Amino acid sequence: MDAAQLRRQKRLQQKLAQAKWIVYFGIIALIGFYLYWRSERVETARIVSDEFLSRIGKREIDVIPKRLFTTGLQEDLPERKFQRQMALLARKLGSLQGFQLIERELSWDNSNVRLVYQAKFERSGARAIFEIVVDPRGYWKIDTYFFWADKWKRL
């Protein structure tokens, strides 16, 4: 090897070392951006979830299932009447700003009424499921699940 080849080889090694550091910093920057983006989505989801719960209002959730159970859920409740009573809650959900209702599922057995609303948040693009379960005594709970990183996670 002559001197010129050694200089070229040394410059190539220096450029490779610089490129390696640029790649390392790029990867670190991407990881940082991803973590920031994910935390922003979680925070947005929490804010929208709180807004969802405050706009629905505890009163609406209390009133509708009690009507259902007092009108004889144990008997055969006509589907039309059930849908009409659920329309109050559905209308309220549909009018909320900030998310788009994807689908609504309603099911009941002799002990519980289960309302499931799947929504897509317009700002962050995150999807969520709000699951409202009510028992015959009128007790209810809301579980919220958010979809990110190809998994449903409970909030």
Coordinates of C-alpha atoms in Angstrom, one line a residue:
M1 CA 0.0 0.0 0.0
D2 CA 1.3 3.4 -0.8
A3 CA 0.7 6.6 1.1
A4 CA -2.3 7.7 -1.1
Q5 CA -4.1 4.4 -0.4
L6 CA -3.5 4.7 3.3
R7 CA -4.9 8.3 3.3
R8 CA -8.0 7.2 1.4
Q9 CA -8.5 4.2 3.7
K10 CA -8.1 6.5 6.8
R11 CA -10.6 9.0 5.4
L12 CA -13.1 6.2 4.6
Q13 CA -12.8 4.9 8.1
Q14 CA -13.3 8.4 9.5
K15 CA -16.4 8.9 7.3
L16 CA -17.7 5.5 8.4
A17 CA -17.2 6.5 12.1
Q18 CA -19.0 9.7 11.5
A19 CA -21.9 7.9 9.7
K20 CA -22.1 5.4 12.6
W21 CA -22.5 8.3 15.1
I22 CA -25.1 10.0 12.9
V23 CA -27.1 6.7 12.7
Y24 CA -26.8 6.3 16.5
F25 CA -28.1 9.9 17.1
G26 CA -30.9 9.3 14.5
I27 CA -32.0 6.2 16.3
I28 CA -32.0 8.0 19.7
A29 CA -34.0 10.9 18.2
L30 CA -36.6 8.5 16.7
I31 CA -37.0 6.7 20.0
G32 CA -37.4 10.0 21.8
F33 CA -39.9 11.2 19.2
Y34 CA -41.9 7.9 19.5
L35 CA -42.0 8.2 23.3
Y36 CA -43.1 11.8 23.2
W37 CA -45.8 10.9 20.5
R38 CA -47.0 8.0 22.6
S39 CA -47.3 10.0 25.8
E40 CA -49.1 12.7 23.9
R41 CA -51.6 10.2 22.6
V42 CA -52.1 8.7 26.1
E43 CA -52.6 12.2 27.6
T44 CA -55.0 13.1 24.8
A45 CA -56.9 9.9 25.4
R46 CA -57.2 10.6 29.1
I47 CA -58.5 14.1 28.5
V48 CA -61.0 13.0 25.9
S49 CA -62.1 10.1 28.2
D50 CA -62.7 12.5 31.1
E51 CA -64.6 14.8 28.7
F52 CA -66.6 11.8 27.4
L53 CA -67.6 10.8 31.0
S54 CA -68.4 14.4 32.1
R55 CA -70.5 15.0 29.0
I56 CA -72.5 11.8 29.2
G57 CA -73.1 12.6 32.8
K58 CA -73.6 10.2 35.7
R59 CA -77.3 11.0 35.6
E60 CA -77.9 9.7 32.1
I61 CA -76.2 6.4 32.9
D62 CA -78.2 6.1 36.1
V63 CA -81.6 6.9 34.6
I64 CA -81.6 4.7 31.4
P65 CA -80.7 1.3 33.0
K66 CA -83.1 1.9 35.9
R67 CA -85.8 2.4 33.3
L68 CA -84.8 -0.8 31.6
F69 CA -84.8 -2.8 34.7
T70 CA -88.1 -1.4 36.0
T71 CA -89.9 -2.0 32.7
G72 CA -89.1 -5.6 33.1
L73 CA -85.8 -6.6 31.6
Q74 CA -86.3 -10.1 33.0
E75 CA -89.4 -10.4 30.8
D76 CA -89.1 -10.1 27.1
L77 CA -88.4 -6.4 26.5
P78 CA -89.4 -5.5 23.0
E79 CA -86.4 -4.6 20.8
R80 CA -88.0 -1.4 19.6
K81 CA -88.6 -0.1 23.1
F82 CA -85.1 -1.0 24.1
Q83 CA -83.6 0.8 21.1
R84 CA -85.8 3.8 21.8
Q85 CA -84.6 4.1 25.4
M86 CA -81.0 3.6 24.3
A87 CA -81.3 6.4 21.7
L88 CA -81.0 9.0 24.4
L89 CA -77.5 7.8 25.3
A90 CA -76.6 7.2 21.7
R91 CA -77.7 10.7 20.7
K92 CA -75.6 12.2 23.5
L93 CA -72.6 10.1 22.4
G94 CA -73.1 11.0 18.8
S95 CA -73.1 14.7 19.5
L96 CA -69.8 14.8 21.4
Q97 CA -67.1 16.7 19.6
G98 CA -63.6 15.3 19.3
F99 CA -64.4 11.8 18.4
Q100 CA -66.2 9.8 15.8
L101 CA -68.4 6.9 16.8
I102 CA -67.4 3.8 14.9
E103 CA -69.8 1.2 16.3
R104 CA -72.2 0.5 19.1
E105 CA -73.0 -2.8 20.6
L106 CA -75.7 -3.5 23.1
S107 CA -76.3 -6.8 24.9
W108 CA -78.0 -7.9 28.0
D109 CA -78.7 -11.1 30.0
N110 CA -80.8 -11.7 33.1
S111 CA -78.3 -9.9 35.3
N112 CA -76.4 -7.1 33.4
V113 CA -76.8 -4.6 30.6
R114 CA -73.6 -4.0 28.7
L115 CA -73.2 -1.0 26.4
V116 CA -70.0 -0.9 24.3
Y117 CA -69.1 2.1 22.3
Q118 CA -66.0 2.1 20.0
A119 CA -64.8 5.5 19.0
K120 CA -62.0 7.1 17.1
F121 CA -60.4 10.3 18.4
E122 CA -60.1 12.9 15.7
R123 CA -57.1 14.7 17.1
S124 CA -54.8 11.8 17.8
G125 CA -56.3 9.1 15.7
A126 CA -56.4 6.7 18.7
R127 CA -59.3 4.3 19.0
A128 CA -61.1 3.6 22.2
I129 CA -63.7 1.4 23.6
F130 CA -66.0 2.6 26.4
E131 CA -67.7 -0.3 28.1
I132 CA -70.6 0.5 30.4
V133 CA -71.8 -2.4 32.5
V134 CA -75.0 -2.0 34.7
D135 CA -76.5 -4.5 37.1
P136 CA -80.1 -4.7 38.1
R137 CA -79.6 -2.8 41.3
G138 CA -78.5 0.2 39.2
Y139 CA -74.8 0.0 40.0
W140 CA -72.6 0.8 37.0
K141 CA -69.0 1.0 36.0
I142 CA -67.2 2.3 32.9
D143 CA -64.1 0.7 31.6
T144 CA -62.1 2.5 29.0
Y145 CA -59.7 0.7 26.7
F146 CA -57.4 2.5 24.2
F147 CA -55.8 0.9 21.2
W148 CA -52.2 1.7 20.4
A149 CA -49.1 -0.3 19.5
D150 CA -51.5 -3.1 18.1
K151 CA -52.9 -3.8 21.6
W152 CA -55.9 -2.8 23.6
K153 CA -54.8 -1.2 26.9
R154 CA -57.1 -0.4 29.8
L155 CA -56.9 3.2 31.1

